[in-house]
XYZ file of C-alpha atoms in Angstrom:
603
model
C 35.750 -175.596 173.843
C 31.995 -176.533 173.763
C 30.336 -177.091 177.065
C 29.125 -180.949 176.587
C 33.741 -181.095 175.168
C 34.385 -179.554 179.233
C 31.874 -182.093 180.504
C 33.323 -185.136 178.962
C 36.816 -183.615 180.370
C 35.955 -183.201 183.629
C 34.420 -187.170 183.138
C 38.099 -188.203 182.278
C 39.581 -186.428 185.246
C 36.695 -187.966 187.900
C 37.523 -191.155 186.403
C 41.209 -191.149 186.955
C 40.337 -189.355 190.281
C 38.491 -192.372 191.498
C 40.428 -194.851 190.351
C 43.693 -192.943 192.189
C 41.621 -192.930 195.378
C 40.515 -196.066 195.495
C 44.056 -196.979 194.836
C 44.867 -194.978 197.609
C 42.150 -194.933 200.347
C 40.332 -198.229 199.391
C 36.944 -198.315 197.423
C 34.615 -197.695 200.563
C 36.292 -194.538 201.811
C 34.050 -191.655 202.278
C 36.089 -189.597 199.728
C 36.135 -192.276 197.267
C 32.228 -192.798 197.140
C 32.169 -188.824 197.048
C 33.990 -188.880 193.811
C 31.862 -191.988 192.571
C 28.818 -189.934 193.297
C 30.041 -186.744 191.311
C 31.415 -188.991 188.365
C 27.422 -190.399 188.356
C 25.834 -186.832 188.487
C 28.838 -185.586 185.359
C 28.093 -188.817 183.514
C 24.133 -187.905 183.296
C 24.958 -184.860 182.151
C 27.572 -185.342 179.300
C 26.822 -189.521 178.647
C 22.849 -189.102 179.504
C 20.716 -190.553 182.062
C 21.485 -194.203 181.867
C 24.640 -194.019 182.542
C 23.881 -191.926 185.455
C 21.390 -194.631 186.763
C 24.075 -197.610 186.475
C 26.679 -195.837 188.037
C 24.570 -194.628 191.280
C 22.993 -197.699 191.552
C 26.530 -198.981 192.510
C 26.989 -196.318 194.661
C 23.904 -195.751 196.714
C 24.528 -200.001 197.423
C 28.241 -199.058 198.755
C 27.135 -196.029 200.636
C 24.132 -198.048 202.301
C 26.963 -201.122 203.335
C 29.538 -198.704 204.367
C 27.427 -195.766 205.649
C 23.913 -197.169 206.428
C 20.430 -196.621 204.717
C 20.279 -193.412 207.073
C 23.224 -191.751 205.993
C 22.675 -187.886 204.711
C 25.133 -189.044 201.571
C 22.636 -192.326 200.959
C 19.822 -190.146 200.988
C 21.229 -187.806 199.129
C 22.609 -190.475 196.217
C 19.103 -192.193 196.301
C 17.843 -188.851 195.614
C 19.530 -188.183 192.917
C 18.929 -191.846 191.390
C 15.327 -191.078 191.416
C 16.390 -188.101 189.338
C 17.730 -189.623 186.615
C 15.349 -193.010 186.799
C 12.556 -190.636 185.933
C 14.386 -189.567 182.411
C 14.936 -193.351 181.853
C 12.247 -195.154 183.205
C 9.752 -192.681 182.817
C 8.022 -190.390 185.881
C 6.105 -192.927 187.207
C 9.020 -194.738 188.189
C 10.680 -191.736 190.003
C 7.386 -190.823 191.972
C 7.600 -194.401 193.439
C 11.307 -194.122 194.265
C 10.716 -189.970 195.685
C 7.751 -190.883 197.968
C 10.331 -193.500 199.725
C 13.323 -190.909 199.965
C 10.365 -188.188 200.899
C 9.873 -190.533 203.780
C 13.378 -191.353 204.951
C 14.396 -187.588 204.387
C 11.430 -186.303 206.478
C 12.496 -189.111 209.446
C 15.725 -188.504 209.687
C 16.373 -185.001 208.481
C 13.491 -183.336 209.585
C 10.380 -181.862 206.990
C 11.902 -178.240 207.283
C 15.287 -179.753 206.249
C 16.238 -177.761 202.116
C 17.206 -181.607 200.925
C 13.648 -182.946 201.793
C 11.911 -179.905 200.588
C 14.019 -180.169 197.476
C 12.541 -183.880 197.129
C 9.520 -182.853 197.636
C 9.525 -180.280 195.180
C 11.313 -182.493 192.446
C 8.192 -185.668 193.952
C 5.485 -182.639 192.486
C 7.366 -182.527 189.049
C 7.003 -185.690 188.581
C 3.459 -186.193 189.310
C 3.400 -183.470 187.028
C 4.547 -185.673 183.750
C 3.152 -188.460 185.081
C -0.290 -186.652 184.309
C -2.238 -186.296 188.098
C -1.639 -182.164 187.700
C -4.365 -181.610 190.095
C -2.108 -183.754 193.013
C 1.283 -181.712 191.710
C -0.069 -178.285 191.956
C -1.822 -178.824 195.754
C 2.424 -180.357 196.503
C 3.596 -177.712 195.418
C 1.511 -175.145 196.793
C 2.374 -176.877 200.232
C 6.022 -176.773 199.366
C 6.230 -172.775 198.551
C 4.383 -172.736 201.744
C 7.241 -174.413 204.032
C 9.900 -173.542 201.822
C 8.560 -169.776 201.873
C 8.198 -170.268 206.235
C 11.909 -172.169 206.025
C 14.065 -170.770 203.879
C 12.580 -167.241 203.538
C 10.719 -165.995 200.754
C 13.824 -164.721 198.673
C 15.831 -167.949 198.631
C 16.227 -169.068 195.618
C 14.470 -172.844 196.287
C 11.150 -170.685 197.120
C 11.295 -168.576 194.038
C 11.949 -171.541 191.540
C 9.167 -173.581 193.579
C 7.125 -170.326 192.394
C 7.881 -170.663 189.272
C 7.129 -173.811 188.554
C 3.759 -173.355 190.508
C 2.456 -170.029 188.885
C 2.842 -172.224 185.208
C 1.345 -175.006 186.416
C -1.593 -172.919 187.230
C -1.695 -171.498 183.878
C -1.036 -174.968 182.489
C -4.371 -176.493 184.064
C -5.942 -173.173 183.057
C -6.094 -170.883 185.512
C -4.402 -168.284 183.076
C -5.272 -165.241 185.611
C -3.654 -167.391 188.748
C -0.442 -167.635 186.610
C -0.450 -163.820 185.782
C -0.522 -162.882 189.489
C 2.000 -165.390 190.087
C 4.808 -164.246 187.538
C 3.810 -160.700 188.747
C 4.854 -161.627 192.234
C 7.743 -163.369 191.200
C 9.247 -160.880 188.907
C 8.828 -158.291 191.188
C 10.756 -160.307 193.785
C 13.465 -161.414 191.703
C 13.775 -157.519 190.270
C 14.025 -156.675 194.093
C 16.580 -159.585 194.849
C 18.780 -160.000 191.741
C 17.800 -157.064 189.713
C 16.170 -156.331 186.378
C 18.556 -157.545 184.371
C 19.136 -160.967 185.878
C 18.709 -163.729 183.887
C 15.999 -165.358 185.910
C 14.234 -162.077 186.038
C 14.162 -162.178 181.837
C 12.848 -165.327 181.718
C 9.934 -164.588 184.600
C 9.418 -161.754 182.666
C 9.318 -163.459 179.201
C 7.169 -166.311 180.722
C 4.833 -163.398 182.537
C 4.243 -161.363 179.073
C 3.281 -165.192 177.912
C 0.997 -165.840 180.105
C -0.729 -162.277 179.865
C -0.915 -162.725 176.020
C -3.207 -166.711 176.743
C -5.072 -164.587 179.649
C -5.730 -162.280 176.468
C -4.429 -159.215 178.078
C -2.938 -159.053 174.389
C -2.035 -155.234 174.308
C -0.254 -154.999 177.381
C 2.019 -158.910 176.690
C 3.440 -157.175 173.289
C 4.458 -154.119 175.503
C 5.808 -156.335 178.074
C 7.699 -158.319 175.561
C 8.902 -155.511 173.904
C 11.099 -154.474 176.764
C 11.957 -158.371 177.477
C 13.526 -158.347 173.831
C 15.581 -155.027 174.396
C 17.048 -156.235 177.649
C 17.721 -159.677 176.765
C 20.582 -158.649 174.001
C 22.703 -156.841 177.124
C 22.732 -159.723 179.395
C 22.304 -162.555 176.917
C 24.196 -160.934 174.073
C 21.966 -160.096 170.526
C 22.940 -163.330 169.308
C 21.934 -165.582 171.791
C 19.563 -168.588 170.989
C 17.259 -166.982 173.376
C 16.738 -163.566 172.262
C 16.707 -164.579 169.050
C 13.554 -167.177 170.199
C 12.059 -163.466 172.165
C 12.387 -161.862 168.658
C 10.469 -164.381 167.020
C 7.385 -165.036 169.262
C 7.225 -160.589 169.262
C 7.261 -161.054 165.252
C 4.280 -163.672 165.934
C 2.276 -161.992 168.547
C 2.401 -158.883 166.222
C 1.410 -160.946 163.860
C -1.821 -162.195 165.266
C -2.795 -158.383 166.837
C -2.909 -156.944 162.961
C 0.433 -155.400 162.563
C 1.341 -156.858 159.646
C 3.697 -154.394 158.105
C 5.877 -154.969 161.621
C 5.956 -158.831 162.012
C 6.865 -159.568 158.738
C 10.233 -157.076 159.137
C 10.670 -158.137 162.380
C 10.360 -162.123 161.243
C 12.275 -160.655 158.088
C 15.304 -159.501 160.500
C 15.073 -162.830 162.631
C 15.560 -164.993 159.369
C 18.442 -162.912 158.696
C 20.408 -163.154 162.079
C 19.573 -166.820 162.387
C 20.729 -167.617 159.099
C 24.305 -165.929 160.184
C 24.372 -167.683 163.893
C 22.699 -170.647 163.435
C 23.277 -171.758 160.119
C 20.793 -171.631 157.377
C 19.706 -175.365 157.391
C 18.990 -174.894 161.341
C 15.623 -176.409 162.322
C 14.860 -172.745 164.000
C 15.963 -170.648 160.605
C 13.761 -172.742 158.535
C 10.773 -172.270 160.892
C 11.124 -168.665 160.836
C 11.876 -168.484 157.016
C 8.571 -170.538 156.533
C 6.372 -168.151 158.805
C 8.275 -165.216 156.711
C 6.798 -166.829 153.149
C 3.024 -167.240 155.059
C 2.794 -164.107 156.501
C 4.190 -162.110 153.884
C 1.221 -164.514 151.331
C -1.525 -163.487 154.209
C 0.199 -159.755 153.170
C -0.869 -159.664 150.128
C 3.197 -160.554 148.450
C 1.023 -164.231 147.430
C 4.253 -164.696 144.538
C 7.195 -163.654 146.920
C 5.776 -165.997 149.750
C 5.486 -168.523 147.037
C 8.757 -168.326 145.458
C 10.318 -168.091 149.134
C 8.162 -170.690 150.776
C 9.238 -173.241 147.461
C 12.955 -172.486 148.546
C 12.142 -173.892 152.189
C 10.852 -176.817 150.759
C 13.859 -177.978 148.988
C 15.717 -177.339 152.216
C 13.357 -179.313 154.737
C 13.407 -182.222 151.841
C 17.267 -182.124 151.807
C 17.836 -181.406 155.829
C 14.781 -183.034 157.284
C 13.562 -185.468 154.451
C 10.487 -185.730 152.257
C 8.391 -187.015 154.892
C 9.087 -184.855 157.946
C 6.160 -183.562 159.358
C 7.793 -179.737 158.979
C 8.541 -181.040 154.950
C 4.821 -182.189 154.711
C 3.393 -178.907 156.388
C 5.268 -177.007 153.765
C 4.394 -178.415 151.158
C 0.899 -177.812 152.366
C 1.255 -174.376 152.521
C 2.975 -174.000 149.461
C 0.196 -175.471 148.195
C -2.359 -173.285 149.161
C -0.049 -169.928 148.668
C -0.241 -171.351 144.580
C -4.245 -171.361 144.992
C -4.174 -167.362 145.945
C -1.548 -166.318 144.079
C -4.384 -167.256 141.524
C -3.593 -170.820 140.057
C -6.254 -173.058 142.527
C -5.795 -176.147 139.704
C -2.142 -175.688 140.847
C -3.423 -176.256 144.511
C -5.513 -178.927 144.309
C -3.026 -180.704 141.765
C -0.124 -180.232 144.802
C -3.139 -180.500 147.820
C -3.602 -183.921 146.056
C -0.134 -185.323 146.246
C 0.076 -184.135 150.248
C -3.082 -185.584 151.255
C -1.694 -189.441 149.453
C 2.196 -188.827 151.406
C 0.181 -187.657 154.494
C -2.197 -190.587 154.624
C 0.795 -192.705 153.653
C 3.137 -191.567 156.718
C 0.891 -190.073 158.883
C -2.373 -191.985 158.608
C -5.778 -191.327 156.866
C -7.270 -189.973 160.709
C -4.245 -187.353 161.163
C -5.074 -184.252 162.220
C -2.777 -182.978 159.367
C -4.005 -185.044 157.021
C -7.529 -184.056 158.114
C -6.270 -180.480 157.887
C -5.095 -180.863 154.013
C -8.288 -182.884 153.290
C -10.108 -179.327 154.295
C -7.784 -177.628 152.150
C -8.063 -179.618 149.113
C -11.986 -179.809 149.268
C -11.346 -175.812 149.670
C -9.321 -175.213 146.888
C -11.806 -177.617 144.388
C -14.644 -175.277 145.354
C -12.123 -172.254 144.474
C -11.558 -173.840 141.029
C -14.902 -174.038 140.220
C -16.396 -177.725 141.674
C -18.267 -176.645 144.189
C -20.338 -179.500 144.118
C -16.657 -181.761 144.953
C -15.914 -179.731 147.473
C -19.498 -180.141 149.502
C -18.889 -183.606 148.478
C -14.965 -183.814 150.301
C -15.883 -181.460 153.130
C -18.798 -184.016 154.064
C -16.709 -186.768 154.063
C -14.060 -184.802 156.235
C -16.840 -183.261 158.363
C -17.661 -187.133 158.810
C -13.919 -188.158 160.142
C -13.197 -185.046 162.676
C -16.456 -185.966 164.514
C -15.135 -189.224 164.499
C -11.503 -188.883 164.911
C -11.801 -185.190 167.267
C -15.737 -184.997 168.613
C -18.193 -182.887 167.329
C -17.228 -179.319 169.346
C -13.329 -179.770 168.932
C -12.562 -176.401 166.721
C -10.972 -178.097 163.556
C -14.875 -179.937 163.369
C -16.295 -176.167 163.848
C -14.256 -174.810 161.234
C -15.053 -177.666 158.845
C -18.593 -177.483 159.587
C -18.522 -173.121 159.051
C -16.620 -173.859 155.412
C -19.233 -177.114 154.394
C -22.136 -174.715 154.862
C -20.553 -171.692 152.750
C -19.804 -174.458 149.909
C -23.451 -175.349 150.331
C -24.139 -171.818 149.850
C -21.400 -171.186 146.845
C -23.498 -174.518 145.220
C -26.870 -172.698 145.153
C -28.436 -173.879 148.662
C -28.578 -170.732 150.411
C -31.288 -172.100 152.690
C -29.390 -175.213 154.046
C -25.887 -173.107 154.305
C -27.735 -170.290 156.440
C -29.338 -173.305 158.387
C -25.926 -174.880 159.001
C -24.110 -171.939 159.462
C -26.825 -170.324 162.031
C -25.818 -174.057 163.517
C -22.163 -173.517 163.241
C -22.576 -170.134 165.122
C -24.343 -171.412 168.288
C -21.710 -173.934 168.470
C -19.084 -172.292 168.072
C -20.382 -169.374 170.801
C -21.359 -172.206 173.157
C -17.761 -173.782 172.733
C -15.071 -170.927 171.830
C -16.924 -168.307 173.664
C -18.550 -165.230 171.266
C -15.289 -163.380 170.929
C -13.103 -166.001 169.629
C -11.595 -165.778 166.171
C -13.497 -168.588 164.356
C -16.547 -167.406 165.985
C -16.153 -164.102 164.442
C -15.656 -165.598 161.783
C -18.343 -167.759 160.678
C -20.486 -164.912 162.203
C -19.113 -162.906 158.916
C -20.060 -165.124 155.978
C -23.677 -166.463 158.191
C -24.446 -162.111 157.524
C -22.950 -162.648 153.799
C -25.098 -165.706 153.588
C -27.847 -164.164 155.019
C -27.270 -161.018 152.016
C -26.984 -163.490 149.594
C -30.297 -165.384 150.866
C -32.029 -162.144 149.596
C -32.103 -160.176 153.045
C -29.530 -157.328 152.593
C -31.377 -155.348 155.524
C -30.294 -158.485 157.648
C -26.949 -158.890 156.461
C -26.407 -154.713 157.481
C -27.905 -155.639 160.748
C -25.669 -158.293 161.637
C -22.191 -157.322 160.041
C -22.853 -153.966 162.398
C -22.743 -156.338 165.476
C -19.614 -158.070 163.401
C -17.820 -154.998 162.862
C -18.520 -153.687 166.725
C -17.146 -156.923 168.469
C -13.983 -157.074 165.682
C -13.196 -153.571 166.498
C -13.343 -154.449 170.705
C -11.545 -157.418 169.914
C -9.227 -157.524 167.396
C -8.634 -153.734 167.091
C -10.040 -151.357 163.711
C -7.034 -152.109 161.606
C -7.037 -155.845 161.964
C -7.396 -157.266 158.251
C -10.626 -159.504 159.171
C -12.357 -156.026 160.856
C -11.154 -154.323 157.526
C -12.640 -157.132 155.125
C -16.223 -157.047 157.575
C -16.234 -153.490 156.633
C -16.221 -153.694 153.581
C -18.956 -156.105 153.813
C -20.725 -153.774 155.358
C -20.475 -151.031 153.090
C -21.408 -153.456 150.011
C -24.242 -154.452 151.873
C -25.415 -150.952 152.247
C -25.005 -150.469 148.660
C -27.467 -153.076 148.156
C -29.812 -152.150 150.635
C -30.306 -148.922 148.853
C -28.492 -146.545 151.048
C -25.780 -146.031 148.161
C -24.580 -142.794 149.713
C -23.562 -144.981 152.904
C -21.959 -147.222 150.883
C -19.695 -144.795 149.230
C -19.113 -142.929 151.906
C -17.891 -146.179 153.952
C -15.906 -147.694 151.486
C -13.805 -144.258 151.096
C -13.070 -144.700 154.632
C -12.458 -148.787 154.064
C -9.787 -148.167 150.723
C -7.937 -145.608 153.210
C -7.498 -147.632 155.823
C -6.953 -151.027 154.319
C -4.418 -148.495 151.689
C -2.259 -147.512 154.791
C -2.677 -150.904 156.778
C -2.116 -153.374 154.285
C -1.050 -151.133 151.273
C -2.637 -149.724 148.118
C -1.343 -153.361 146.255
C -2.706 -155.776 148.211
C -6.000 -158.057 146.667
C -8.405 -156.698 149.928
C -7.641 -153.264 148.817
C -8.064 -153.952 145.124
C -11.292 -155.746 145.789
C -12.465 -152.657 147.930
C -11.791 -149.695 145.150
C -13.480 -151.851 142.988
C -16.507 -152.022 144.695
C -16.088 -148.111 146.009
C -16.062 -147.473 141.966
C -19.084 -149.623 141.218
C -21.041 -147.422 144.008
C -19.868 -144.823 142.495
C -21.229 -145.110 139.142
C -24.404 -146.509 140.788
C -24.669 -142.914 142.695
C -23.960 -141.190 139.509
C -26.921 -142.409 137.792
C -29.017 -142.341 140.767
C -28.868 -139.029 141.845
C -30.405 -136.021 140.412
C -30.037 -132.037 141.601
C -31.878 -129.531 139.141
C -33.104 -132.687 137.221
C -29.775 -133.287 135.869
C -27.111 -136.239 136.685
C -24.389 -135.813 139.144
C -21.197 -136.686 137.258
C -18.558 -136.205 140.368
C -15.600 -136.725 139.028
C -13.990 -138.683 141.616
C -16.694 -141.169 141.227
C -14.668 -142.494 138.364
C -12.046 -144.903 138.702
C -8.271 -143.838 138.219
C -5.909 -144.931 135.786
C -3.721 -146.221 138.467
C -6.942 -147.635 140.647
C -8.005 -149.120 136.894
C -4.528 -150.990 136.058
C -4.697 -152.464 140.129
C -8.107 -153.439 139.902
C -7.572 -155.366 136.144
C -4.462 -156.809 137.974
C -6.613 -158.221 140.540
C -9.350 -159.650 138.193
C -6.352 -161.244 136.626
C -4.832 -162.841 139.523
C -8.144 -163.650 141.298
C -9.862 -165.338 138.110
C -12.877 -163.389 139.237
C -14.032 -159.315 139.034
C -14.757 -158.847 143.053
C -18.300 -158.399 143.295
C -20.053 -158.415 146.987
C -21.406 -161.447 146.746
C -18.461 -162.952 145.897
C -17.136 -165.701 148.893
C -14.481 -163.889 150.267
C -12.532 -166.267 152.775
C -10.466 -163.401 155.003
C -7.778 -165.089 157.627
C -5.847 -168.442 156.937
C -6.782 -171.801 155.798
C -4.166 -172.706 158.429
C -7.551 -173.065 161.242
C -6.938 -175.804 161.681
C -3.447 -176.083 162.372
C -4.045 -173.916 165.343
């Protein structure tokens, strides 16, 4: 029998149990409002709050006739009306009714009594939806503090109070506050309940997330790792939890560069949901729609289209056409079309999203916004560059209006306006804007952030492109030193700013470097994100252009070096004609090559 079935039965036997006492004992017997008050507390939970709130505001008026206003039982049923007032009448409303039962509990009980610490704890959550964070953290912090004198600091009050504190502090940003929190606490709770208590798994799950925002990356995946192989022994492998730990390890993974891993460890997750949860379950078609981007970002652009189509027609049939998840889809699916090589395709579909996003979701949207970007994006990629300056102004225009000027999505619009500017023949003004963009985006995100890196990239491409290759060394050296320190050397966006690097060498002069670089690029972008994928193709490409340029260029006893592994493969050959195929375009270096997701910002 489902749990909310065993609620609604236990409802039916309260009811008939009050109705035989009051039958019995009279209406105003102590046992009688007992049962009144449970039948409230098991109506919240199976009915919802409302009915809650009706029924104990009958019975905190009996209990204050019969018992008094003083009464433990009053306080306790006024208590608990304040509860369920704040899920119906919003927090605000239970903050007003909490400080009053603070009051009377701390009077009559005492302010070391649990029930009034209790309040006071549940006062702080409140004031924590209600917004005034800075007046529910310093509460609670005074509450650990008594409950932690009180009650000891094992009890179970104390370490939930902790718990709720040590997020909080994350919350309000304080990301290093809420690591040595969680530490604490799951070290406590391992010591008290053991490791393989369920409270202990979720301080652990919630300490590994709050290491991965205080960008302790490395050492969160390792930490949620072990989360994920305990949580199938106490939770079972099937639970709705462990199947949620699975998917946010597939994601972190994700974002750290391991490609290869989260995409068979999303692949896996898609699998067991389907069989649990159902295949039209809102959580099975989020993970099957990360499974069709990542395995696109991959390199798989026609498998991630073909899959991410299929998750269309089942958001349109589950969720309807104009769900936000539906719209975000369709978005996506979009842009997958535009690199598996058919941008027209994109901006055709980009075209009809924008009208049903502006339609349901408003012209200002920050998804609307978002596919605005993208379709300016994708009518550069098919060849109007001009349109796409022209689009990407006008977008530009609205996020400063809608957003500010240093909210990231602005950034990133501003970093893709000034490579359009570039791609339409005004090197100057994009290395202007972009040099801009940079400072920004430094000032704002902080030098090591993603986006930063980023438009850090294509200002040294820009800068190549401009007619200063010696610059465009320089700087994607300092690219490729802070990618490696921060995202790691196998990270696809350190791979792709070596092999700007290497291109750039070529074209500096120093051909030997450039050859000798872009060996060591094709092998590692060949193992990390195989020998198919379009970053690899691009890079033998160029490794066989320098090649051929070295070949003619270098002379020992007056005669040509003809090496002959300077000459493409048949199997390097048939990739590389592939990729001019698919890509519309042969990969030289100054080709714009966007590396990461259009999905900025969606972020």
């Amino acid at each position: 029998m489902a749990d909310d079935s065993i609620e609604r039965l236990e409802v039916a036997d309260l009811i008939g149990r009050v109705a035989g006492q009051t039958r019995v004992h009279g209406a105003d017997h102590p046992n009688t409002l007992e049962s009144r008050y449970t039948l409230a507390m098991r109506r919240g939970e199976a009915v919802g709050p409302e009915a809650a709130v009706a029924d104990l505001i009958d019975v905190v008026a009996d209990q204050t006739r019969v018992h008094g206003a003083d009464h433990p039982n009053t306080l306790e049923s006024r208590y608990a009306l304040a509860f369920w007032r704040g899920d119906t009448a919003g927090p605000e409303a239970a903050v007003a009714d909490l400080t009053d039962v603070v009051a009377d509990q701390t009077r009559v009980l005492g302010p070391d009594h649990p029930n009034t610490l209790v309040s006071r704890h549940h006062m702080a959550f409140r004031r924590w939806q209600a917004g005034d964070r800075a007046v529910a953290v310093a509460d609670l912090v005074s509450v650990v503090a008594d409950q932690t004198r009180v009650l000891g600091p094992d009890h179970h009050d104390t370490l939930f109070s902790r718990y709720h504190l040590a997020d909080w502090r994350g919350e309000t940003g304080d990301h290093d506050a809420a690591v040595a929190g969680f530490a604490g606490l799951v070290a406590d709770q391992t010591r008290v309940h053991g490791a393989g208590h369920h409270n202990t798994l979720e301080y652990r799950y919630r300490l590994a997330q709050w290491r991965w925002q205080a960008g302790d990356r490395a050492v969160a995946v390792a930490d949620l790792v072990s989360v994920v192989a305990d949580q199938p022994r106490v939770h079972g492998p099937d639970h709705p939890i462990t199947l949620l730990s699975r998917y946010r390890l597939a994601d972190w993974r994700w974002q750290t560069g391991d490609q290869d891993a989260a995409v068979a460890d999303i692949a896996r997750v898609v699998a067991d949901q389907t069989r649990v949860l159902g295949p039209d379950h809102h959580n099975t078609l989020d993970s099957r729609y990360y499974l069709a981007l990542w395995r696109g970002e991959a390199g798989d652009t026609h498998t991630a289209v073909a899959d991410l189509a299929g998750v269309v027609v089942d958001q349109i049939r589950v969720l309807g056409p104009d769900h936000h998840d539906t719209l975000d889809s369709r978005h996506h699916l979009a842009d997958l079309r535009g690199r598996a090589g058919n941008p027209i395709s994109a901006v055709a579909d980009l075209a009809g999203v924008v009208v049903e996003q502006t339609r349901v979701l408003g012209p200002y949207h920050p998804k609307t916004l978002s596919s605005r970007f993208c379709l300016a994006d994708w009518r550069g990629e098919a060849g109007d560059t001009h349109a796409a300056v022209t689009d990407l102004t006008d977008v530009v225009a609205d996020q400063i209006h809608v957003h500010g000027a240093d909210h990231p999505s602005t950034l990133s619009s501003r970093s893709r306006l000034a490579l359009w500017r570039g791609e339409a023949g005004d090197t100057h003004a994009a290395v202007t804007d972009l040099t801009d963009v940079v400072a920004d985006q430094t000032r704002i995100l902080g030098p090591d952030h993603p986006n930063t890196l980023s438009s850090r990239h294509h200002l040294a491409n820009l800068r190549g492109r401009g007619g200063d290759a010696d610059a465009a060394v320089a700087d994607f050296g300092c690219v490729v030193a802070d990618q490696t320190r921060v995202l790691g050397p196998d990270h696809p966006n350190t791979l792709d700013s070596r092999f700007c690097l290497a291109d750039w060498r070529g074209e500096a002069g120093d051909t030997h470097a450039a050859v000798t670089d872009l060996t060591d690029v094709v092998a590692d972008q060949t193992r990390v994100l195989g020998p198919d994928h379009p970053n690899t193709l691009s890079s033998e490409y160029s490794l066989a252009r320098w090649r051929r340029e070295l070949e003619w260029n270098e002379d020992v006893g007056g005669e040509k070096v003809l090496a002959t592994d300077a000459v493409e493969s048949d199997s390097s050959q048939e990739r590389n004609r592939q990729l001019r195929m698919t890509t519309g375009a042969e990969p030289r270096p100054w080709r714009m090559r966007f590396f990461g997701s259009r999905r900025e910002l969606d972020e």
